Coordinates of C-alpha atoms in Angstrom, one line a residue:
X10 CA -15.3 3.9 15.6
X11 CA -13.9 1.2 17.9
X12 CA -17.0 1.9 20.8
X13 CA -18.0 -1.6 20.4
X14 CA -14.9 -3.0 20.2
X15 CA -13.2 -4.7 23.1
X16 CA -9.9 -5.9 24.0
X17 CA -9.2 -9.2 24.1
X18 CA -9.8 -9.2 27.8
X19 CA -12.8 -7.4 29.7
X20 CA -11.8 -3.9 30.4
X21 CA -12.5 -4.2 34.2
X22 CA -10.3 -7.0 34.4
X23 CA -7.3 -4.5 33.5
X24 CA -8.4 -2.6 36.5
X25 CA -6.9 -2.5 39.7
X26 CA -9.6 -3.6 42.6
X27 CA -9.3 -1.1 44.4
X28 CA -9.8 1.8 41.6
X29 CA -12.3 -0.2 39.8
X30 CA -15.9 1.6 39.4
X31 CA -19.1 0.6 40.6
X32 CA -20.1 -1.2 37.1
X33 CA -17.1 -2.5 37.0
X34 CA -17.5 -4.4 40.0
X35 CA -21.0 -5.5 39.1
X36 CA -19.7 -6.7 35.8
X37 CA -17.1 -8.4 37.4
X38 CA -19.5 -10.0 39.9
X39 CA -21.9 -11.2 37.1
X40 CA -19.1 -11.9 34.3
X41 CA -20.3 -9.0 32.3
X42 CA -24.0 -9.6 32.2
X43 CA -24.9 -6.8 34.4
X44 CA -23.5 -3.4 32.6
X45 CA -24.7 0.0 31.8
X46 CA -24.4 -0.7 28.0
X47 CA -26.3 -4.2 28.4
X48 CA -28.9 -2.4 30.1
X49 CA -29.2 0.4 27.5
X50 CA -29.2 -2.1 24.7
X51 CA -31.6 -4.2 25.8
X52 CA -34.2 -1.3 26.9
X53 CA -33.4 0.0 23.2
X54 CA -34.6 -3.1 22.0
X55 CA -37.9 -3.4 23.8
X56 CA -38.7 0.3 23.0
X57 CA -38.1 -0.6 19.2
X58 CA -40.3 -4.0 19.7
X59 CA -43.1 -2.1 21.2
X60 CA -43.0 0.2 18.4
X61 CA -42.8 -2.4 15.9
X62 CA -45.8 -3.7 17.1
X63 CA -47.8 -0.2 17.0
X64 CA -46.6 -0.1 13.3
X65 CA -47.8 -3.4 12.5
X66 CA -51.1 -3.2 13.7
X67 CA -51.8 0.1 12.3
X68 CA -53.0 1.7 15.6
X69 CA -51.3 5.3 16.5
X70 CA -48.8 4.8 14.1
X71 CA -46.9 7.9 14.8
X72 CA -46.4 6.7 18.4
X73 CA -44.6 4.0 16.8
X74 CA -42.3 5.8 14.7
X75 CA -41.3 7.8 17.9
X76 CA -41.1 4.6 20.2
X77 CA -38.9 2.7 17.3
X78 CA -36.8 6.2 16.9
X79 CA -36.2 6.4 20.7
X80 CA -35.4 3.0 20.6
X81 CA -32.4 3.3 18.1
X82 CA -31.1 6.1 20.2
X83 CA -30.0 3.7 22.6
X84 CA -27.8 1.9 20.1
X85 CA -25.6 5.4 20.3
X86 CA -25.5 5.5 24.0
X87 CA -24.6 1.9 24.7
X88 CA -21.0 2.1 23.0
X89 CA -20.3 5.6 24.8
X90 CA -21.7 4.0 28.0
X91 CA -19.2 1.0 27.9
X92 CA -16.7 3.2 27.2
X93 CA -17.7 5.7 29.9
X94 CA -18.0 3.3 32.5
X95 CA -15.0 1.3 31.3
X96 CA -16.7 -2.1 30.8
X97 CA -16.2 -3.1 27.5
X98 CA -16.3 -7.1 26.5
X99 CA -16.6 -9.4 23.6
X100 CA -20.2 -10.4 25.5
X101 CA -21.1 -6.8 25.6
X102 CA -20.4 -6.7 21.9
X103 CA -22.2 -9.5 21.2
X104 CA -25.3 -8.3 23.0
X105 CA -25.3 -5.3 21.1
X106 CA -25.0 -6.6 17.6
X107 CA -27.8 -9.3 18.5
X108 CA -30.3 -6.3 19.6
X109 CA -29.2 -4.4 16.8
X110 CA -29.9 -7.4 14.5
X111 CA -33.3 -8.3 16.7
X112 CA -34.8 -4.7 16.2
X113 CA -34.2 -4.4 12.7
X114 CA -36.1 -8.1 12.4
X115 CA -38.6 -6.6 14.3
X116 CA -39.3 -3.2 12.1
X117 CA -38.6 -5.1 8.8
X118 CA -41.5 -7.8 9.7
X119 CA -43.8 -4.8 11.2
X120 CA -43.4 -2.9 7.8
X121 CA -44.2 -5.5 5.5
X122 CA -47.0 -6.9 7.6
X123 CA -48.7 -3.5 7.5
X124 CA -47.3 -2.7 4.0
X125 CA -45.9 0.5 4.9
X126 CA -42.4 0.1 2.5
X127 CA -41.3 -0.7 -1.0
X128 CA -40.6 -4.6 -1.5
X129 CA -37.7 -4.2 -3.5
X130 CA -36.0 -2.1 -0.7
X131 CA -36.9 -4.9 1.9
X132 CA -35.4 -7.3 -0.4
X133 CA -32.1 -5.0 -0.8
X134 CA -32.1 -4.3 3.3
X135 CA -32.6 -8.0 4.5
X136 CA -29.5 -8.8 1.6
X137 CA -27.3 -6.4 3.2
X138 CA -28.0 -7.5 7.0
X139 CA -27.7 -11.3 6.1
X140 CA -24.1 -10.3 4.6
X141 CA -23.4 -8.4 7.9
X142 CA -24.5 -11.2 10.1
X143 CA -22.2 -13.9 8.1
X144 CA -19.7 -11.1 8.0
X145 CA -19.6 -10.4 11.7
X146 CA -20.0 -14.3 12.8
X147 CA -17.5 -15.8 10.5
X148 CA -15.1 -13.2 10.2
X149 CA -15.4 -9.9 11.8
X150 CA -15.2 -11.7 15.4
X151 CA -12.8 -14.1 14.4
X152 CA -10.5 -11.7 13.1
X153 CA -11.5 -8.8 15.5
X154 CA -12.4 -6.2 13.0
X155 CA -14.0 -3.0 14.1
X156 CA -17.4 -1.7 12.5
X157 CA -16.3 0.7 10.1
X158 CA -17.8 4.2 10.0
X159 CA -19.6 3.7 6.9
X160 CA -21.4 0.7 8.3
X161 CA -22.5 2.6 10.9
X162 CA -23.8 5.6 8.8
X163 CA -25.3 3.2 6.5
X164 CA -27.5 1.9 9.5
X165 CA -28.6 5.5 10.4
X166 CA -29.7 6.0 6.9
X167 CA -31.5 2.7 6.3
X168 CA -33.4 3.7 9.8
X169 CA -34.2 7.2 8.2
X170 CA -35.4 5.4 4.7
X171 CA -37.5 3.2 7.0
X172 CA -39.4 5.9 8.8
X173 CA -39.4 8.3 5.4
X174 CA -41.5 5.5 3.7
X175 CA -43.8 5.2 7.0
X176 CA -44.8 8.7 6.4
X177 CA -44.6 8.2 2.8
X178 CA -47.4 5.6 2.7
X179 CA -49.7 7.5 5.7
X180 CA -49.2 10.8 4.5
X181 CA -49.8 12.5 0.8
X182 CA -46.9 14.3 0.5
X183 CA -44.4 14.8 -2.1
X184 CA -41.7 16.0 0.3
X185 CA -41.7 12.4 1.9
X186 CA -41.5 10.3 -1.4
X187 CA -38.6 12.6 -2.6
X188 CA -36.6 12.1 0.9
X189 CA -37.3 8.3 1.0
X190 CA -35.8 8.2 -2.5
X191 CA -32.9 10.1 -1.8
X192 CA -31.9 8.6 1.5
X193 CA -32.2 4.8 -0.1
X194 CA -29.8 6.3 -2.7
X195 CA -27.6 7.1 -0.1
X196 CA -28.1 3.8 1.6
X197 CA -27.1 2.1 -1.3
X198 CA -23.9 3.9 -2.2
X199 CA -22.7 3.7 1.9
X200 CA -23.4 0.6 1.9
X201 CA -21.5 -0.7 -1.2
X202 CA -18.4 1.5 0.5
X203 CA -19.0 0.0 3.9
X204 CA -18.8 -3.8 2.3
X205 CA -15.9 -2.8 0.7
X206 CA -14.1 -1.5 3.3
X207 CA -15.0 -4.8 5.3
X208 CA -13.6 -6.7 2.9
X209 CA -10.4 -4.7 2.4
X210 CA -9.8 -5.2 6.0
X211 CA -10.2 -9.0 6.0
X212 CA -8.1 -9.4 3.2
X213 CA -5.5 -7.1 5.2
X214 CA -5.8 -9.1 8.2
X215 CA -5.3 -12.4 6.6
X216 CA -2.2 -10.8 4.7
X217 CA -0.8 -9.6 7.9
X218 CA -0.9 -13.3 9.4
X219 CA 0.3 -15.3 6.0
X220 CA 3.1 -12.2 6.4
X221 CA 4.2 -13.3 9.9
X222 CA 5.7 -16.5 7.9
X223 CA 8.6 -14.6 6.1
X224 CA 9.3 -12.4 8.8
X225 CA 9.8 -15.4 11.3
X226 CA 11.8 -17.3 9.0
X227 CA 14.3 -14.2 8.9
X228 CA 17.4 -14.7 10.8
X229 CA 19.4 -11.5 10.4
X230 CA 18.7 -7.9 9.3
X231 CA 21.5 -5.9 7.4
X232 CA 21.3 -2.6 6.4
X233 CA 23.6 -1.3 3.4
X234 CA 23.3 2.2 3.2
X235 CA 24.9 5.3 1.4
X236 CA 24.8 8.3 4.1
X237 CA 25.5 10.6 0.7
X238 CA 22.1 9.9 -0.5
X239 CA 19.7 12.7 -0.3
X240 CA 17.0 11.2 1.3
X241 CA 19.1 8.6 3.8
X242 CA 18.7 10.1 7.4
X243 CA 14.9 9.4 6.6
X244 CA 15.6 6.0 5.5
X245 CA 17.6 5.8 8.2
X246 CA 15.0 6.0 11.0
X247 CA 12.7 4.0 8.6
X248 CA 15.3 1.0 9.2
X249 CA 15.3 1.8 13.1
X250 CA 11.7 1.5 13.3
X251 CA 11.8 -1.8 11.3
X252 CA 14.5 -3.1 13.6
X253 CA 12.2 -2.4 16.5
X254 CA 8.9 -4.2 14.9
X255 CA 11.3 -7.2 13.9
X256 CA 12.7 -7.2 17.4
X257 CA 16.3 -7.2 15.7
X258 CA 19.1 -5.0 15.9
X259 CA 20.4 -4.3 12.3
X260 CA 23.9 -4.8 11.2
X261 CA 24.4 -1.4 8.9
X262 CA 27.3 -1.2 6.4
X263 CA 28.7 2.2 4.9
X264 CA 28.7 1.5 1.0
X265 CA 30.8 4.4 0.5
X266 CA 33.5 3.0 3.3
X267 CA 33.0 -0.8 2.3
X268 CA 32.4 -1.1 -1.1
X269 CA 35.1 -3.0 -2.0
X270 CA 34.8 -5.3 1.1
X271 CA 31.2 -5.5 0.7
X272 CA 31.3 -9.1 -1.2
X273 CA 33.4 -10.6 1.9
X274 CA 31.1 -9.2 4.8
X275 CA 28.0 -10.0 3.3
X276 CA 29.4 -13.7 2.8
X277 CA 30.9 -13.9 6.2
X278 CA 27.4 -12.9 7.4
X279 CA 25.6 -14.7 5.3
X280 CA 26.6 -18.4 5.9
X281 CA 23.3 -20.8 6.6
X282 CA 21.4 -17.7 7.9
X283 CA 18.2 -15.9 5.9
X284 CA 18.7 -12.5 5.7
X285 CA 16.6 -9.6 5.3
X286 CA 18.8 -7.3 3.2
X287 CA 17.8 -3.4 3.4
X288 CA 19.0 -0.6 1.2
X289 CA 19.2 2.8 2.3
X290 CA 20.1 4.9 -1.1
X291 CA 19.5 5.8 -4.2
X292 CA 18.9 3.3 -7.1
X293 CA 22.7 3.3 -8.2
X294 CA 23.3 1.9 -4.0
X295 CA 20.1 -1.0 -4.8
X296 CA 22.2 -1.5 -8.1
X297 CA 25.6 -2.3 -6.4
X298 CA 24.1 -4.2 -3.6
X299 CA 21.9 -6.5 -5.8
X300 CA 25.0 -6.8 -8.4
X301 CA 27.1 -7.7 -5.2
X302 CA 24.9 -10.6 -3.9
X303 CA 24.5 -12.3 -7.6
X304 CA 28.0 -12.0 -7.8
X305 CA 28.2 -13.7 -4.2
X306 CA 26.0 -16.8 -4.4
X307 CA 27.8 -17.5 -7.8
X308 CA 31.1 -17.8 -5.5
X309 CA 30.1 -18.8 -2.5
X310 CA 27.7 -21.1 -0.9
X311 CA 25.6 -18.3 0.9
X312 CA 22.2 -18.4 2.8
X313 CA 19.0 -17.6 1.1
X314 CA 18.3 -13.8 1.5
X315 CA 15.6 -11.2 0.7
X316 CA 15.9 -7.5 -0.3
X317 CA 14.3 -4.5 0.5
X318 CA 14.9 -1.1 -1.3
X319 CA 14.1 1.3 1.3
X320 CA 13.4 5.3 0.0
X321 CA 16.8 7.0 0.8
X322 CA 17.9 8.1 -2.5
X323 CA 17.3 11.0 -5.0
X324 CA 15.8 8.5 -7.2
X325 CA 14.4 5.8 -5.9
X326 CA 12.5 3.8 -8.7
X327 CA 13.0 0.3 -7.5
X328 CA 11.8 1.2 -4.1
X329 CA 8.7 2.9 -5.7
X330 CA 8.1 -0.1 -8.3
X331 CA 8.1 -2.7 -5.2
X332 CA 6.5 -0.8 -2.6
X333 CA 4.8 2.7 -3.8
X334 CA 5.6 6.2 -2.5
X335 CA 7.5 7.0 0.1
X336 CA 4.9 8.6 2.5
X337 CA 3.1 5.3 2.6
X338 CA 6.3 3.8 4.2
X339 CA 5.3 2.4 7.9
X340 CA 7.0 -0.4 9.3
X341 CA 4.3 -2.4 10.1
X342 CA 2.9 -2.2 6.6
X343 CA 6.3 -3.3 4.8
X344 CA 5.9 -6.1 7.1
X345 CA 1.9 -6.8 7.4
X346 CA 1.3 -6.1 3.7
X347 CA 4.1 -7.5 1.6
X348 CA 5.0 -10.8 0.1
X349 CA 8.4 -12.4 -1.0
X350 CA 8.4 -11.8 -4.7
X351 CA 11.0 -12.6 -7.6
X352 CA 11.2 -10.0 -10.1
X353 CA 12.7 -10.4 -13.6
X354 CA 16.0 -8.5 -14.2
X355 CA 17.9 -7.3 -17.3
X356 CA 21.0 -8.9 -17.4
X357 CA 23.6 -7.3 -19.6
X358 CA 26.7 -8.8 -20.9
X359 CA 29.2 -5.7 -21.9
X360 CA 32.3 -6.3 -23.9
X361 CA 34.3 -3.5 -24.5
X362 CA 37.2 -3.8 -27.2
X363 CA 40.3 -5.3 -25.6
X364 CA 38.5 -5.9 -22.4
X365 CA 37.2 -8.8 -20.7
X366 CA 33.0 -8.8 -20.8
X367 CA 31.2 -8.1 -17.9
X368 CA 27.8 -9.1 -16.4
X369 CA 25.9 -6.3 -15.2
X370 CA 22.4 -6.8 -13.8
X371 CA 19.6 -3.7 -14.0
X372 CA 16.8 -3.7 -11.8
X373 CA 14.9 -0.7 -13.4
X374 CA 16.9 0.3 -16.7
X375 CA 19.5 1.1 -18.7
X376 CA 20.1 3.8 -20.6
X377 CA 22.8 5.3 -23.3
X378 CA 23.2 8.9 -24.5
X379 CA 21.0 11.6 -23.1
X380 CA 19.8 10.4 -19.7
X381 CA 23.1 9.1 -18.8
X382 CA 25.1 12.5 -19.9
X383 CA 22.7 14.3 -18.1
X384 CA 23.5 12.3 -14.9
X385 CA 27.4 12.6 -15.3
X386 CA 26.5 16.3 -15.8
X387 CA 24.5 16.4 -12.4
X388 CA 26.9 14.3 -10.3
X389 CA 30.1 16.6 -11.5
X390 CA 27.8 19.9 -10.5
X391 CA 26.4 18.3 -7.2
X392 CA 27.0 20.3 -4.4
X393 CA 26.2 19.3 -0.3
X394 CA 22.6 18.6 0.0
X395 CA 22.6 17.2 3.7
X396 CA 21.2 20.6 5.0
X397 CA 19.6 21.9 2.0
X398 CA 17.7 19.0 0.9
X399 CA 16.4 19.3 4.7
X400 CA 15.5 22.8 5.0
X401 CA 15.5 24.0 1.4
X402 CA 14.0 21.3 -0.5
X403 CA 12.7 23.7 -3.5
X404 CA 16.2 25.1 -3.7
X405 CA 17.6 21.7 -4.4
X406 CA 15.2 20.6 -7.0
X407 CA 15.4 23.5 -9.1
X408 CA 19.3 23.5 -9.1
X409 CA 18.8 20.0 -10.3
X410 CA 16.3 21.0 -13.1
X411 CA 18.6 23.7 -14.2
X412 CA 21.2 21.6 -14.5
X413 CA 19.3 18.3 -15.8
X414 CA 17.5 20.8 -18.6
X415 CA 21.1 22.3 -19.6
X416 CA 22.3 19.1 -20.2
X417 CA 19.8 17.4 -22.1
X418 CA 20.5 20.4 -24.5
X419 CA 24.1 20.1 -24.9
X420 CA 24.3 16.4 -25.1
X421 CA 25.8 15.0 -28.3
X422 CA 24.2 12.5 -30.3
X423 CA 26.0 9.1 -30.9
X424 CA 25.4 6.1 -33.3
X425 CA 24.8 2.7 -32.6
X426 CA 24.1 -0.8 -34.9
X427 CA 21.2 -2.5 -34.2
X428 CA 20.3 -5.8 -36.6
X429 CA 23.5 -4.8 -38.7
X430 CA 21.9 -1.6 -39.3
X431 CA 23.8 1.9 -37.9
X432 CA 21.4 4.7 -36.7
X433 CA 22.1 7.8 -34.9
X434 CA 20.4 7.8 -31.4
X435 CA 19.8 10.8 -28.9
X436 CA 18.7 8.6 -26.4
X437 CA 18.4 4.8 -26.3
X438 CA 16.9 3.0 -23.3
X439 CA 15.8 -0.5 -22.1
X440 CA 13.3 0.0 -19.2
X441 CA 12.4 -3.0 -16.5
X442 CA 9.1 -2.3 -15.6
X443 CA 7.2 0.9 -14.4
X444 CA 10.4 3.7 -14.9
X445 CA 8.8 6.3 -12.9
X446 CA 6.6 4.6 -11.0
X447 CA 5.9 7.3 -8.9
X448 CA 3.6 8.8 -12.0
X449 CA 2.6 6.1 -13.6
X450 CA 3.4 2.9 -15.8
X451 CA 4.5 2.1 -18.7
X452 CA 3.5 -1.1 -20.9
X453 CA 5.6 -3.5 -19.1
X454 CA 4.7 -4.7 -15.9
X455 CA 7.6 -5.1 -13.3
X456 CA 6.6 -8.9 -13.1
X457 CA 6.8 -9.7 -16.8
X458 CA 9.9 -11.3 -18.3
X459 CA 10.2 -8.9 -20.9
X460 CA 11.5 -4.8 -20.9
X461 CA 10.7 -2.1 -22.9
X462 CA 13.1 -1.3 -25.8
X463 CA 12.6 2.8 -26.7
X464 CA 14.6 5.0 -28.6
X465 CA 14.3 8.6 -29.2
X466 CA 16.2 10.1 -32.5
X467 CA 15.6 13.8 -32.5
X468 CA 17.7 16.2 -30.3
X469 CA 15.4 19.5 -29.5
X470 CA 13.9 21.2 -26.4
X471 CA 10.8 18.9 -26.8
X472 CA 12.5 15.9 -25.8
X473 CA 11.8 16.6 -21.9
X474 CA 8.3 16.7 -23.0
X475 CA 8.7 13.2 -25.1
X476 CA 10.5 11.8 -21.8
X477 CA 7.4 12.6 -19.5
X478 CA 5.1 10.9 -22.1
X479 CA 7.2 8.2 -22.3
X480 CA 6.7 8.0 -18.3
X481 CA 2.7 8.3 -19.1
X482 CA 3.2 5.2 -21.2
X483 CA 2.6 7.3 -24.4
X484 CA 4.3 6.8 -27.8
X485 CA 6.6 9.3 -27.2
X486 CA 9.4 7.3 -28.3
X487 CA 9.8 4.6 -31.2
X488 CA 9.5 1.6 -28.6
X489 CA 8.9 -2.5 -28.7
X490 CA 8.7 -5.1 -26.1
X491 CA 11.7 -7.2 -25.8
X492 CA 13.1 -10.1 -24.0
X493 CA 16.2 -10.2 -25.8
X494 CA 18.3 -7.6 -27.5
X495 CA 21.7 -7.1 -29.0
X496 CA 23.2 -3.9 -30.4
X497 CA 26.9 -2.5 -31.0
X498 CA 28.1 0.9 -30.2
X499 CA 29.9 2.6 -33.1
X500 CA 30.9 6.0 -31.6
X501 CA 31.7 6.0 -27.8
X502 CA 28.6 7.3 -25.2
X503 CA 27.8 7.5 -21.7
X504 CA 25.8 4.8 -20.0
X505 CA 23.4 4.4 -16.7
X506 CA 22.5 1.4 -15.2
X507 CA 20.1 2.1 -12.4
X508 CA 21.8 5.1 -11.5
X509 CA 25.5 4.1 -11.9
X510 CA 27.2 6.3 -14.8
X511 CA 30.0 5.3 -16.9
X512 CA 31.4 5.8 -20.4
X513 CA 31.5 3.1 -22.8
X514 CA 34.1 2.7 -25.8
X515 CA 33.4 2.9 -29.5
X516 CA 33.0 -1.3 -30.9
X517 CA 31.4 -2.0 -27.5
X518 CA 29.2 -4.9 -28.3
X519 CA 26.1 -5.3 -25.9
X520 CA 23.5 -8.1 -24.8
X521 CA 20.4 -7.8 -23.1
X522 CA 18.3 -10.3 -21.7
X523 CA 15.4 -10.5 -19.1
X524 CA 16.3 -13.0 -16.9
X525 CA 14.9 -15.0 -13.5
X526 CA 17.8 -14.4 -10.7
X527 CA 17.9 -16.3 -7.4
X528 CA 17.4 -13.2 -5.4
X529 CA 13.5 -12.3 -3.8
X530 CA 12.2 -9.1 -3.3
X531 CA 10.1 -7.5 -0.7
X532 CA 7.2 -5.9 -2.5
X533 CA 3.1 -5.1 -1.6
X534 CA 2.5 -4.4 -5.0
X535 CA 3.4 -7.4 -7.1
X536 CA 1.8 -10.1 -5.0
X537 CA -0.7 -10.6 -7.9
X538 CA 1.4 -10.0 -10.9
X539 CA 4.0 -13.0 -10.5

């Protein structure tokens, strides 16, 4: 619905003089006053004024309705005329809006004067149009918002309701009454939808203008990718498009070949720069990058950087948490509708017997037992997915589903100690925010400085249902909100931290805290939660 929405410059300015048509030459000579669209808008207004006069006086009211209806047809034609003659301009858009509002004012005055419509409908109609005038003059013109389809439909239905009310007042017919009530109900619903769309469009445009602040402050664009990840190629295409939108050529680092030198590469790159670091990989790749960056900021005087996880792996929980599902990923959206936000992480201090303590940060989760064992078995049985995931995705999903179910049924239980009390666990998880955000949210928001402590002790096939119920926030397992937790492994167990699997010895002490780090992330979902 862009028929009334001009470019910044009038259409005839962008046309070559030799190729300009008759109406473009006339518009050029009259500064856009004399155009076919303006002529149709004014003609339509004159017909409406004449019809409103007939209705107000009560003389030949049927002729008045016909004149008004005929005049409103010009409101449809003027937009198409401007499009066909290529004479759109801001003046033409203003003439169209002014004629529309004058026509509405004239018909409202006429039907109220002649007592042809219900007063409460007039109040609603006037209030709605006053808001549109306020919105159009103060916001829509400033931010160049297009009329939305619901607004167009609302205008049509409002005129239909007025005509039906006129016939209802002049003719004793139940059909006109039912038709008028139905039209008014439809008008109310459509008008509410139109207002919601206008407000949503306004918020989006304002956020786009605000979002340019963090984009303009970016000095460098770096992509850390994992070519072995399932959806790496789609993420790489998104990265290329993102670089074009930002006007920057990304430095690409293959984490498979350069994982050990990643810290040095980023340290050399980030001196006195503010970088946007995109991660094209799964949760494990994101985990490696986050932990490397936090070590980097501890040991080096590095410049400030922000992180944007792309949807590049088989599991992208953190990317889903920050920016929604992969199908909605667009370079323009990732720039215009996002903010730079802090995200509390789970800080894990892992002290194994006869080893130095390690600090590991988890952005999504840390699990011990069944899910970690299943992840290890899946990785061991993983076959080449480059072509299969592209041409036969269902085969890949089916293979992995069978591998996971088999692992969940065969995984052993282990013993842990919490508050000096031993307990046998099947799966024990610390969940930061909505663990499976692509499905639903668990009871902890990603922006809160807490994590979900969940435990499953039974081992049976129903554990798959239990895990799904947990994803939907249902009390399928014993869970609690925590900001700090300490426990000890009495027996050895597999552990998984954001997709990275490791085996921990018996006697390992683990302390978990929800902490705020110096890292910042690009997110469209967390601007209101932090």
